[in-house]
mmCIF file with all atom_site columns, C-alpha atoms in Angstrom:
data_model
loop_
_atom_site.group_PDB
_atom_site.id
_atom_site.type_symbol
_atom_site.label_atom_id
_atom_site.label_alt_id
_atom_site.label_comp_id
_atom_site.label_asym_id
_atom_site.label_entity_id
_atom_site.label_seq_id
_atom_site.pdbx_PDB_ins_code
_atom_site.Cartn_x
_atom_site.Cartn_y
_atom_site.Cartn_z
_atom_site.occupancy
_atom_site.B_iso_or_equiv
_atom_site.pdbx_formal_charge
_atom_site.auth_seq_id
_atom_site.auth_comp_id
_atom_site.auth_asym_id
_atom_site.auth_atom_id
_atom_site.pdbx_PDB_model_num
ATOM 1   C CA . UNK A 1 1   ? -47.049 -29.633 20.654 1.00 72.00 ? 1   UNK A CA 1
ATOM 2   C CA . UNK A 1 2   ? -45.473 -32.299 18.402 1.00 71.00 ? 2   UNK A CA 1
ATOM 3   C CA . UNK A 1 3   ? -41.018 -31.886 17.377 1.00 74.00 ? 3   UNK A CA 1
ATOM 4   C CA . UNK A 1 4   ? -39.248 -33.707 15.180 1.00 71.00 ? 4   UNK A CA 1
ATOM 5   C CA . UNK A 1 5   ? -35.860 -33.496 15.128 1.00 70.00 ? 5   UNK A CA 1
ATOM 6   C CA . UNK A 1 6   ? -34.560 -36.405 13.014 1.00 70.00 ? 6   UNK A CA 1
ATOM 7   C CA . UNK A 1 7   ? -31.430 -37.169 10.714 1.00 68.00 ? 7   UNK A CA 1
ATOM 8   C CA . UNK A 1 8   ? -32.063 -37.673 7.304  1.00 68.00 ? 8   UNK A CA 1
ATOM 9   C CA . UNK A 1 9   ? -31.497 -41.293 6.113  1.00 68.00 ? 9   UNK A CA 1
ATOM 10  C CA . UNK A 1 10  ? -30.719 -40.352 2.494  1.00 70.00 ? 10  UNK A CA 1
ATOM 11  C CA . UNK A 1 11  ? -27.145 -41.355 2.073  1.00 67.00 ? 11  UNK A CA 1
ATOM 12  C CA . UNK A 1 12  ? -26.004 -42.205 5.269  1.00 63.00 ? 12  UNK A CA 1
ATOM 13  C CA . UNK A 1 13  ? -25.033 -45.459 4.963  1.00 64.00 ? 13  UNK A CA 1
ATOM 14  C CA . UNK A 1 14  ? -22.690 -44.108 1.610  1.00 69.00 ? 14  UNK A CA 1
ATOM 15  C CA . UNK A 1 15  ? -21.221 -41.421 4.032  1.00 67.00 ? 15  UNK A CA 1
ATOM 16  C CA . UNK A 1 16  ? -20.770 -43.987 7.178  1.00 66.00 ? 16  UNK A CA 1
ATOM 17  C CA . UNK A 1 17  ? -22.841 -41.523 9.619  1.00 68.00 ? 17  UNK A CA 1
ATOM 18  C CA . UNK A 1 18  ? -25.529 -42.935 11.926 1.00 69.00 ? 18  UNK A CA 1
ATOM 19  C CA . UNK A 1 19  ? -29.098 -40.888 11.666 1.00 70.00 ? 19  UNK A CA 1
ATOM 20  C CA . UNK A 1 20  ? -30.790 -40.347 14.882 1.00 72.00 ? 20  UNK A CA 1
ATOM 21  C CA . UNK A 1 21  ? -34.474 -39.062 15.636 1.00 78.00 ? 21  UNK A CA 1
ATOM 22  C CA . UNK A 1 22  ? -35.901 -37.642 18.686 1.00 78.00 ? 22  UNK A CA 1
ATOM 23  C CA . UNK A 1 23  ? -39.166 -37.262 18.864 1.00 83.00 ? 23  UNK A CA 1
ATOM 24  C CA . UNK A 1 24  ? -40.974 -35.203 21.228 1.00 85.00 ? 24  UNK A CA 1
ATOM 25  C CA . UNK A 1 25  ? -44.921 -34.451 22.253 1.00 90.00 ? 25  UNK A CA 1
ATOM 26  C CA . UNK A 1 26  ? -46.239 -32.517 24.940 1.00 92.00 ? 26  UNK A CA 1
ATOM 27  C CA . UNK A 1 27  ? -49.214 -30.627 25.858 1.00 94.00 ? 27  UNK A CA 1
ATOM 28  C CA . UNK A 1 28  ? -49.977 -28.138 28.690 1.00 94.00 ? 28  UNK A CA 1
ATOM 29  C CA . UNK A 1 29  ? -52.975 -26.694 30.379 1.00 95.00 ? 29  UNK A CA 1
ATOM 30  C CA . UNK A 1 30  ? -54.186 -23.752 32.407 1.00 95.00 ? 30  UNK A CA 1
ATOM 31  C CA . UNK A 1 31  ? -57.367 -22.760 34.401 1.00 95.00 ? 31  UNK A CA 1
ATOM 32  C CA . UNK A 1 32  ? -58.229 -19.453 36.413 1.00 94.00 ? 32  UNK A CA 1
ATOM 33  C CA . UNK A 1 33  ? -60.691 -18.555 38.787 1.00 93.00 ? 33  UNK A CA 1
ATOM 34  C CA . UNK A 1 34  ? -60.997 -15.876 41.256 1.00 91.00 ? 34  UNK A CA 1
ATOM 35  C CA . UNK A 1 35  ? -59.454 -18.204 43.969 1.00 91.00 ? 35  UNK A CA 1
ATOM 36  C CA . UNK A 1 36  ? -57.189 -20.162 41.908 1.00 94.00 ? 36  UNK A CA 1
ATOM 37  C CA . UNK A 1 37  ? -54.585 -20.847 39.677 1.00 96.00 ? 37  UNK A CA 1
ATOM 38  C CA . UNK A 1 38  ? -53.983 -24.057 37.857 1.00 96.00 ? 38  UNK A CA 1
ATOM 39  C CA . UNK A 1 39  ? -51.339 -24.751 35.013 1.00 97.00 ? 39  UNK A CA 1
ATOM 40  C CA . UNK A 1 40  ? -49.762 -28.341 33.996 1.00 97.00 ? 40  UNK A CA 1
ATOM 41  C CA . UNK A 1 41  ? -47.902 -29.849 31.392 1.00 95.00 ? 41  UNK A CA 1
ATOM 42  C CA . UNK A 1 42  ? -46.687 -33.256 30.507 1.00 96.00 ? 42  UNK A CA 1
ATOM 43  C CA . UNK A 1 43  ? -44.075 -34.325 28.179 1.00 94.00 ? 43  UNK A CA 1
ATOM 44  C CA . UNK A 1 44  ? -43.185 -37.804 26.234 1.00 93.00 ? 44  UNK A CA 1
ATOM 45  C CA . UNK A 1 45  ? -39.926 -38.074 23.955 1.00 88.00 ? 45  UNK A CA 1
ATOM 46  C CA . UNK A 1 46  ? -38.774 -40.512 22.094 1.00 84.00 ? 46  UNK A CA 1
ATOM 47  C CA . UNK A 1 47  ? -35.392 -40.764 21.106 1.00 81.00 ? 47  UNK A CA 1
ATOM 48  C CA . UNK A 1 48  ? -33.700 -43.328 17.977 1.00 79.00 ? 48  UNK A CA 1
ATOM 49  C CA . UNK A 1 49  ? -30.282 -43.457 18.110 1.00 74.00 ? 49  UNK A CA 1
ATOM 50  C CA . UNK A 1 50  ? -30.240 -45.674 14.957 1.00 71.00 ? 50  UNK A CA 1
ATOM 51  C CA . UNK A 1 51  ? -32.880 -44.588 12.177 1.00 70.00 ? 51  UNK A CA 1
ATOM 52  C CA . UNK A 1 52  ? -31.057 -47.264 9.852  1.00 71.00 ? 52  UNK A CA 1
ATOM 53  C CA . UNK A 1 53  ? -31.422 -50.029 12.033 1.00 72.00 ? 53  UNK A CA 1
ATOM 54  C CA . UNK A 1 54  ? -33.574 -49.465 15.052 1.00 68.00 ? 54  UNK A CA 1
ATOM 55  C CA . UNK A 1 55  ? -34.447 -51.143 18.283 1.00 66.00 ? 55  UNK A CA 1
ATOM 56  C CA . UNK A 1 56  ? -32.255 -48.709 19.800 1.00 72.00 ? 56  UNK A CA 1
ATOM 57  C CA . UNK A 1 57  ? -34.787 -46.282 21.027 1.00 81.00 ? 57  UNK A CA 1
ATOM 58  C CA . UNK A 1 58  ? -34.990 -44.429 24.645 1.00 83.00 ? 58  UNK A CA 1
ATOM 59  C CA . UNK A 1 59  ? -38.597 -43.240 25.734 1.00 86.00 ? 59  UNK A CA 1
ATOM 60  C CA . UNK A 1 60  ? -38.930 -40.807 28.424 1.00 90.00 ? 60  UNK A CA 1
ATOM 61  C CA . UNK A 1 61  ? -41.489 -38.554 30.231 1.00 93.00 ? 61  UNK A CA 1
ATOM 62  C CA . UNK A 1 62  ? -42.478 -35.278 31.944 1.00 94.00 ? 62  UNK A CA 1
ATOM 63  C CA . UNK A 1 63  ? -44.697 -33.851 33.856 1.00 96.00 ? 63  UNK A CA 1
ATOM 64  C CA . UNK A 1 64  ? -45.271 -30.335 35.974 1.00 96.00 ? 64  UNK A CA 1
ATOM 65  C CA . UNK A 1 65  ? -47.757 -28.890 38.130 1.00 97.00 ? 65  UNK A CA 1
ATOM 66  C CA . UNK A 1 66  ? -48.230 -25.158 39.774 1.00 97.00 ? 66  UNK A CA 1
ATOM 67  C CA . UNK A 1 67  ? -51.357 -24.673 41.704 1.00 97.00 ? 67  UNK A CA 1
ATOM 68  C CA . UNK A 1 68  ? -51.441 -20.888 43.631 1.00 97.00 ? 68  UNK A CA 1
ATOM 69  C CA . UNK A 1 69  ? -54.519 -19.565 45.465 1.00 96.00 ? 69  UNK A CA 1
ATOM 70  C CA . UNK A 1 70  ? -55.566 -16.451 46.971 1.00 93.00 ? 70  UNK A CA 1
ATOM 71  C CA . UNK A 1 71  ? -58.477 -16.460 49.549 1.00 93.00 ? 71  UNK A CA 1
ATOM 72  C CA . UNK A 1 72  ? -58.438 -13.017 51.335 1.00 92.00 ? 72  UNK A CA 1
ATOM 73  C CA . UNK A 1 73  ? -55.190 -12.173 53.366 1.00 95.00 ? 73  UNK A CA 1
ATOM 74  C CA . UNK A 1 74  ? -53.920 -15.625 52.859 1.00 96.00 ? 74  UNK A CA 1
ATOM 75  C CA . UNK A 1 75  ? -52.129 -16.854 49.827 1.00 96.00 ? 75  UNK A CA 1
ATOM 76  C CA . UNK A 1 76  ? -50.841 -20.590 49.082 1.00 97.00 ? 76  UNK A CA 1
ATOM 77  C CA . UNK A 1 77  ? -48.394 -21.697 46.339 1.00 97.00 ? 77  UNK A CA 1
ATOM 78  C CA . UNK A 1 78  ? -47.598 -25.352 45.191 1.00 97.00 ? 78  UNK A CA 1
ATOM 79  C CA . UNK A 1 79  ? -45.883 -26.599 42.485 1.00 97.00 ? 79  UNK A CA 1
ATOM 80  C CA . UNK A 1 80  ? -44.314 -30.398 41.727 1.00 97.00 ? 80  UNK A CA 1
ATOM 81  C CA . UNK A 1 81  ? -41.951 -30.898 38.521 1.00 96.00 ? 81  UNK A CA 1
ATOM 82  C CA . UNK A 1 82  ? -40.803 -34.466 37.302 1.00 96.00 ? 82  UNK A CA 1
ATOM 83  C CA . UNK A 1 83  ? -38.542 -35.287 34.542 1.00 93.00 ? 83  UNK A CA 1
ATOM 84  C CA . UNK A 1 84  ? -37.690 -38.836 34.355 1.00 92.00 ? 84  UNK A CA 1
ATOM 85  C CA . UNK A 1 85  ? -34.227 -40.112 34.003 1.00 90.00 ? 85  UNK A CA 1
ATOM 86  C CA . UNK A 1 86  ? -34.723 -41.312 30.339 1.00 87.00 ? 86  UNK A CA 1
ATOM 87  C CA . UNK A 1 87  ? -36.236 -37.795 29.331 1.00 88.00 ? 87  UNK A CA 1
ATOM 88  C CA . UNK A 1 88  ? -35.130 -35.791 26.324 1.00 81.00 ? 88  UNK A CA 1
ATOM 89  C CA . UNK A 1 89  ? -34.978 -32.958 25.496 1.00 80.00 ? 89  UNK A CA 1
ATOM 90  C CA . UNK A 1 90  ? -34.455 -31.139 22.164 1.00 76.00 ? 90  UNK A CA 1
ATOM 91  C CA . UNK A 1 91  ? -31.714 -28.445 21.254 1.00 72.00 ? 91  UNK A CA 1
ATOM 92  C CA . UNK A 1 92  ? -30.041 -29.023 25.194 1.00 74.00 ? 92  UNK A CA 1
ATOM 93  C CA . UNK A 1 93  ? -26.794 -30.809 24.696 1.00 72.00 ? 93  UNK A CA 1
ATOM 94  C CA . UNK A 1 94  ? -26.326 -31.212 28.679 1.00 78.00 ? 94  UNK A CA 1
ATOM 95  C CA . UNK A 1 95  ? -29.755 -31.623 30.145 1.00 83.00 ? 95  UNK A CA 1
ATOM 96  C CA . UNK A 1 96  ? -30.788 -31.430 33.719 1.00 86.00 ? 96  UNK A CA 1
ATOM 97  C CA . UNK A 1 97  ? -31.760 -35.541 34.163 1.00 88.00 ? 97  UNK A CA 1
ATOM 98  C CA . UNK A 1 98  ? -33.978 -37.546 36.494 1.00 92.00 ? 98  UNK A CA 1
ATOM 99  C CA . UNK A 1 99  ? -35.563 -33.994 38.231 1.00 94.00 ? 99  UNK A CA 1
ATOM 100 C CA . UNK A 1 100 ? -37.358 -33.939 40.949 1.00 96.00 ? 100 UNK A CA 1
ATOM 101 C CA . UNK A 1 101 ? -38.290 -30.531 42.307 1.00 96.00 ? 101 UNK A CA 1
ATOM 102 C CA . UNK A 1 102 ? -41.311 -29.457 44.226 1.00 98.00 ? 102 UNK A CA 1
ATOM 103 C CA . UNK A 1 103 ? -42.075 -26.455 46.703 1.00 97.00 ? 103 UNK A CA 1
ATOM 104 C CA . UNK A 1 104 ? -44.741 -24.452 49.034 1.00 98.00 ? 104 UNK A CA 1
ATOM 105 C CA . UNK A 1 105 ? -45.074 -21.036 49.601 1.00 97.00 ? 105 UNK A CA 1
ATOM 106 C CA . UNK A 1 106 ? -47.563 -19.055 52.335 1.00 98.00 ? 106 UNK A CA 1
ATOM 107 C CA . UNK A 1 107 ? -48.550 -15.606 52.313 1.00 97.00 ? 107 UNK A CA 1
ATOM 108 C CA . UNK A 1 108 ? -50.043 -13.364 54.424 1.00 96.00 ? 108 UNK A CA 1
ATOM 109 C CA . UNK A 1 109 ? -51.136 -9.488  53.005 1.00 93.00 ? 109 UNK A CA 1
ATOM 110 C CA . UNK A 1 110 ? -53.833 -8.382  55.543 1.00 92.00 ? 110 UNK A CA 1
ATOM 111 C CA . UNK A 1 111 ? -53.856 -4.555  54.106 1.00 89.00 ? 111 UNK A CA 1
ATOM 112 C CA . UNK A 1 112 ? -51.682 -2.510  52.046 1.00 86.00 ? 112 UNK A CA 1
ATOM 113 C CA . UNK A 1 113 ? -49.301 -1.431  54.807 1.00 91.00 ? 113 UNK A CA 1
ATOM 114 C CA . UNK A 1 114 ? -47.541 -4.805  55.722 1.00 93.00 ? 114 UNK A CA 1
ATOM 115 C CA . UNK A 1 115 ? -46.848 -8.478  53.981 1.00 94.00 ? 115 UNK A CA 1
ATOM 116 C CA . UNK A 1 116 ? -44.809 -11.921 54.643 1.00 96.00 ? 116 UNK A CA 1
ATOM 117 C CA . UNK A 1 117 ? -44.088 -14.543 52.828 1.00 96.00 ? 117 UNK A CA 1
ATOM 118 C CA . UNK A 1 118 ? -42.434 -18.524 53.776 1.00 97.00 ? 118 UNK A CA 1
ATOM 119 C CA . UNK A 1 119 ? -41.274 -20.289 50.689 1.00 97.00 ? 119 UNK A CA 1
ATOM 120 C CA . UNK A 1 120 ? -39.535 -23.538 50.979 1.00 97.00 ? 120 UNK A CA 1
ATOM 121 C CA . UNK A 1 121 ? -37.969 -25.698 47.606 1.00 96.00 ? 121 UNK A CA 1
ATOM 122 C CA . UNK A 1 122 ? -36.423 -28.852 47.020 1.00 96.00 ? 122 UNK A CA 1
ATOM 123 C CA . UNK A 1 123 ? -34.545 -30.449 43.831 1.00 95.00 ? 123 UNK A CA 1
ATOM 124 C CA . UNK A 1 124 ? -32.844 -33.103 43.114 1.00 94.00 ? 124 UNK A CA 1
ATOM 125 C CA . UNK A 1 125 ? -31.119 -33.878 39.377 1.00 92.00 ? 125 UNK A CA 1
ATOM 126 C CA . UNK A 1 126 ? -28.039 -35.646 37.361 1.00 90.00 ? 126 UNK A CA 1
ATOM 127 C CA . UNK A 1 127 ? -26.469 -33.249 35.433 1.00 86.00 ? 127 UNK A CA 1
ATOM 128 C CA . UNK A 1 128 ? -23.247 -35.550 33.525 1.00 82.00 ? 128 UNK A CA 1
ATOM 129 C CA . UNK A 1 129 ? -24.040 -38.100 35.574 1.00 82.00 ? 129 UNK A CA 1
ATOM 130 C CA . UNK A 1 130 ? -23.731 -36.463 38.601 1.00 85.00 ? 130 UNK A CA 1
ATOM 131 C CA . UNK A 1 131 ? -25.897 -36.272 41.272 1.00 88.00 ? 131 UNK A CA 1
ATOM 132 C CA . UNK A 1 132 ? -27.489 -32.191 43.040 1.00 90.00 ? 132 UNK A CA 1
ATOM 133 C CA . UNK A 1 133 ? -29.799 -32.049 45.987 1.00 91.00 ? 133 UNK A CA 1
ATOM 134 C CA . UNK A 1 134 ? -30.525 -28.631 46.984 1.00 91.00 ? 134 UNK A CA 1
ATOM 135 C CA . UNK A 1 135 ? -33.653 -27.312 49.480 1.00 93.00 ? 135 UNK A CA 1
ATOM 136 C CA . UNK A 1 136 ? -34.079 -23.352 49.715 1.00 94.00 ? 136 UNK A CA 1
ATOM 137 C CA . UNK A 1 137 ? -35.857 -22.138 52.312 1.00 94.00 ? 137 UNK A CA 1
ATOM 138 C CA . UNK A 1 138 ? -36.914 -18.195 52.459 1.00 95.00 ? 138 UNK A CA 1
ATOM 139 C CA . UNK A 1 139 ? -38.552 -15.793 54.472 1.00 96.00 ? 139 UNK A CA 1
ATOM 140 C CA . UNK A 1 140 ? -39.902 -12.167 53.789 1.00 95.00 ? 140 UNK A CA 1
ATOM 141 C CA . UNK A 1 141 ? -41.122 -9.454  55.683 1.00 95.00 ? 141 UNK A CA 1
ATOM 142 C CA . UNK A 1 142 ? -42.475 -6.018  53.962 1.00 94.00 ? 142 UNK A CA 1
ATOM 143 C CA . UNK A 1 143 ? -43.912 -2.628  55.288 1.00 92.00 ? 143 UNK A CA 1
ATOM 144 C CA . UNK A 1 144 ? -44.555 -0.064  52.524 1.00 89.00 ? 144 UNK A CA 1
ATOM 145 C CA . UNK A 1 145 ? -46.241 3.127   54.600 1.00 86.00 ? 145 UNK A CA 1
ATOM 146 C CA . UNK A 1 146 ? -47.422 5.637   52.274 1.00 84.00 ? 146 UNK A CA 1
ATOM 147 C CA . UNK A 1 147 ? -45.769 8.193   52.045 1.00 86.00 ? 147 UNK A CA 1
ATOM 148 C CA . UNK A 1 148 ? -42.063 7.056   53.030 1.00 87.00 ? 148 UNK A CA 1
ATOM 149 C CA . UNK A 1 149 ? -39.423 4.317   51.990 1.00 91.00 ? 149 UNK A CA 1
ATOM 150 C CA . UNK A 1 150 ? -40.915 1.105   52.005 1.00 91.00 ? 150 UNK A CA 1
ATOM 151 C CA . UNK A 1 151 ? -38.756 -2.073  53.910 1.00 93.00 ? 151 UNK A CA 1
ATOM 152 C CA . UNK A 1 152 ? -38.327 -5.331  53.146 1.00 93.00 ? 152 UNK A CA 1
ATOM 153 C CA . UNK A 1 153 ? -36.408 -7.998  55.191 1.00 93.00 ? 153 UNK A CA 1
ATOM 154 C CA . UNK A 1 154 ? -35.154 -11.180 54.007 1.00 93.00 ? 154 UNK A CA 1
ATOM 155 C CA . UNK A 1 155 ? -33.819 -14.061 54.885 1.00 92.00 ? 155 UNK A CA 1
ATOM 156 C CA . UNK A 1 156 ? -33.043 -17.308 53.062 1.00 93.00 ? 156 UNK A CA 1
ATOM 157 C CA . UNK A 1 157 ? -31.090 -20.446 53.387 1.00 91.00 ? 157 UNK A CA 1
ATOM 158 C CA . UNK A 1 158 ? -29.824 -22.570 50.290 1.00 89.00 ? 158 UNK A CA 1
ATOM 159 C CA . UNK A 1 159 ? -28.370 -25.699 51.150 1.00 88.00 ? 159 UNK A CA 1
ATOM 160 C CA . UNK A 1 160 ? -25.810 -27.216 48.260 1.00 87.00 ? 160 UNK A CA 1
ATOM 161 C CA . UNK A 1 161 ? -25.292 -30.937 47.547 1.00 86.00 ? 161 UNK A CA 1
ATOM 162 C CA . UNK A 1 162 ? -22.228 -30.783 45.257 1.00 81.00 ? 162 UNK A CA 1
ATOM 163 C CA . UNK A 1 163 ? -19.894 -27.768 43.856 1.00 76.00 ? 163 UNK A CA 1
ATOM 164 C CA . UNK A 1 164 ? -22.270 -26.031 41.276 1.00 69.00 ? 164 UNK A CA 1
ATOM 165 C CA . UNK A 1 165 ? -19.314 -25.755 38.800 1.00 71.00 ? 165 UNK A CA 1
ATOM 166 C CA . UNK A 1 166 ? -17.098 -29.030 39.422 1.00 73.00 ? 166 UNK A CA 1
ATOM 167 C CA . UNK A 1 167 ? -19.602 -31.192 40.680 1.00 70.00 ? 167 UNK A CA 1
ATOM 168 C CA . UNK A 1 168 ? -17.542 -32.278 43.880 1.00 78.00 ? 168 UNK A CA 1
ATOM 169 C CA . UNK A 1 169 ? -19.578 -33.512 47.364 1.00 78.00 ? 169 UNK A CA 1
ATOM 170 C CA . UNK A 1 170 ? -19.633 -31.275 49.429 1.00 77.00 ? 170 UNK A CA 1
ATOM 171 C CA . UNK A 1 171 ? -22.174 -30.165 51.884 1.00 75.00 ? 171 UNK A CA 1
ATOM 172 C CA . UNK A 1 172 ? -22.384 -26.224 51.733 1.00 76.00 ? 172 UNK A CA 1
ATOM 173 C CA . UNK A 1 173 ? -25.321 -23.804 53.734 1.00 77.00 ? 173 UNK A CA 1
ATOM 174 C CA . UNK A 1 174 ? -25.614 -20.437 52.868 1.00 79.00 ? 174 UNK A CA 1
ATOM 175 C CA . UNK A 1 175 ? -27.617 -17.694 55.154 1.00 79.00 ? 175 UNK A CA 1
ATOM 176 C CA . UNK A 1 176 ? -28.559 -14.731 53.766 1.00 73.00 ? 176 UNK A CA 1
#
């Protein structure tokens, strides 16, 4: 995938507006079997804050990774994500910056009758120059008998760096 989002230069220096240009290429890729799962994608922008000029420009990169496999009963999930701190991206005027996220996940299903599951997730991000670290950690337990209500019991933990909507340190853990 190739975006360009640029200013026009026609007239700009008559109107006394700076053009920019962000540029942005990407590409992304998936394989399947019957024991696993595989999908990526990496990321490079380009941004110009001065088209007129130049020498102003701000490259940055991406990259993600899920990998999820099933053999038998047992099921693993994996997935990394990282967006560096100089990455752009197009049509987000606040942008998550400088991401790092990854996780894990096991699985157990031995029949139709009963299932678990252990997840456990991590980020870390500037978001207006401020700096969120949060880990989730979650555990499930199902039993769906035919023939009657199925149950599910869950239980996670989400541990907060900063106030999601001011942005103040704090150190917050909530049980569920």
């Amino acid at each position: 995938t190739y975006l360009n989002d640029s200013d026009s230069t026609a007239g700009a220096v008559e109107a006394n507006v700076t053009p920019h240009g962000h540029y942005l290429i990407g590409a992304d890729e998936s394989f399947v079997s019957d024991t696993l799962t595989l999908n990526s994608e990496a990321a490079y922008s380009l941004k110009s804050f001065n088209l007129l000029t130049g020498g102003s420009d701000e490259a940055g990169r991406a990259i993600r990774l899920d990998l999820g496999s099933q053999l038998g009963p047992f099921g693993i999930t994996v997935r990394g994500k990282r967006v560096g701190p100089k990455f752009r991206s197009i049509a987000d005027p606040s942008p998550k910056q400088d991401v790092s996220e990854y996780g894990a996940g096991l699985s157990f299903r031995p029949g139709p009758l009963f299932g678990s599951q252990v997840k456990y997730d991590y980020e870390k991000y500037a978001l207006s120059d401020v700096y969120y670290e949060n880990r989730l950690q979650n555990a499930k337990l199902g039993l769906t008998p035919e023939r009657l209500p199925s149950i599910e019991y869950q239980l996670s933990e989400l541990e907060e760096s900063n106030d999601p909507v001011t942005g103040s340190r704090i150190a917050r853990r909530k049980t569920r």
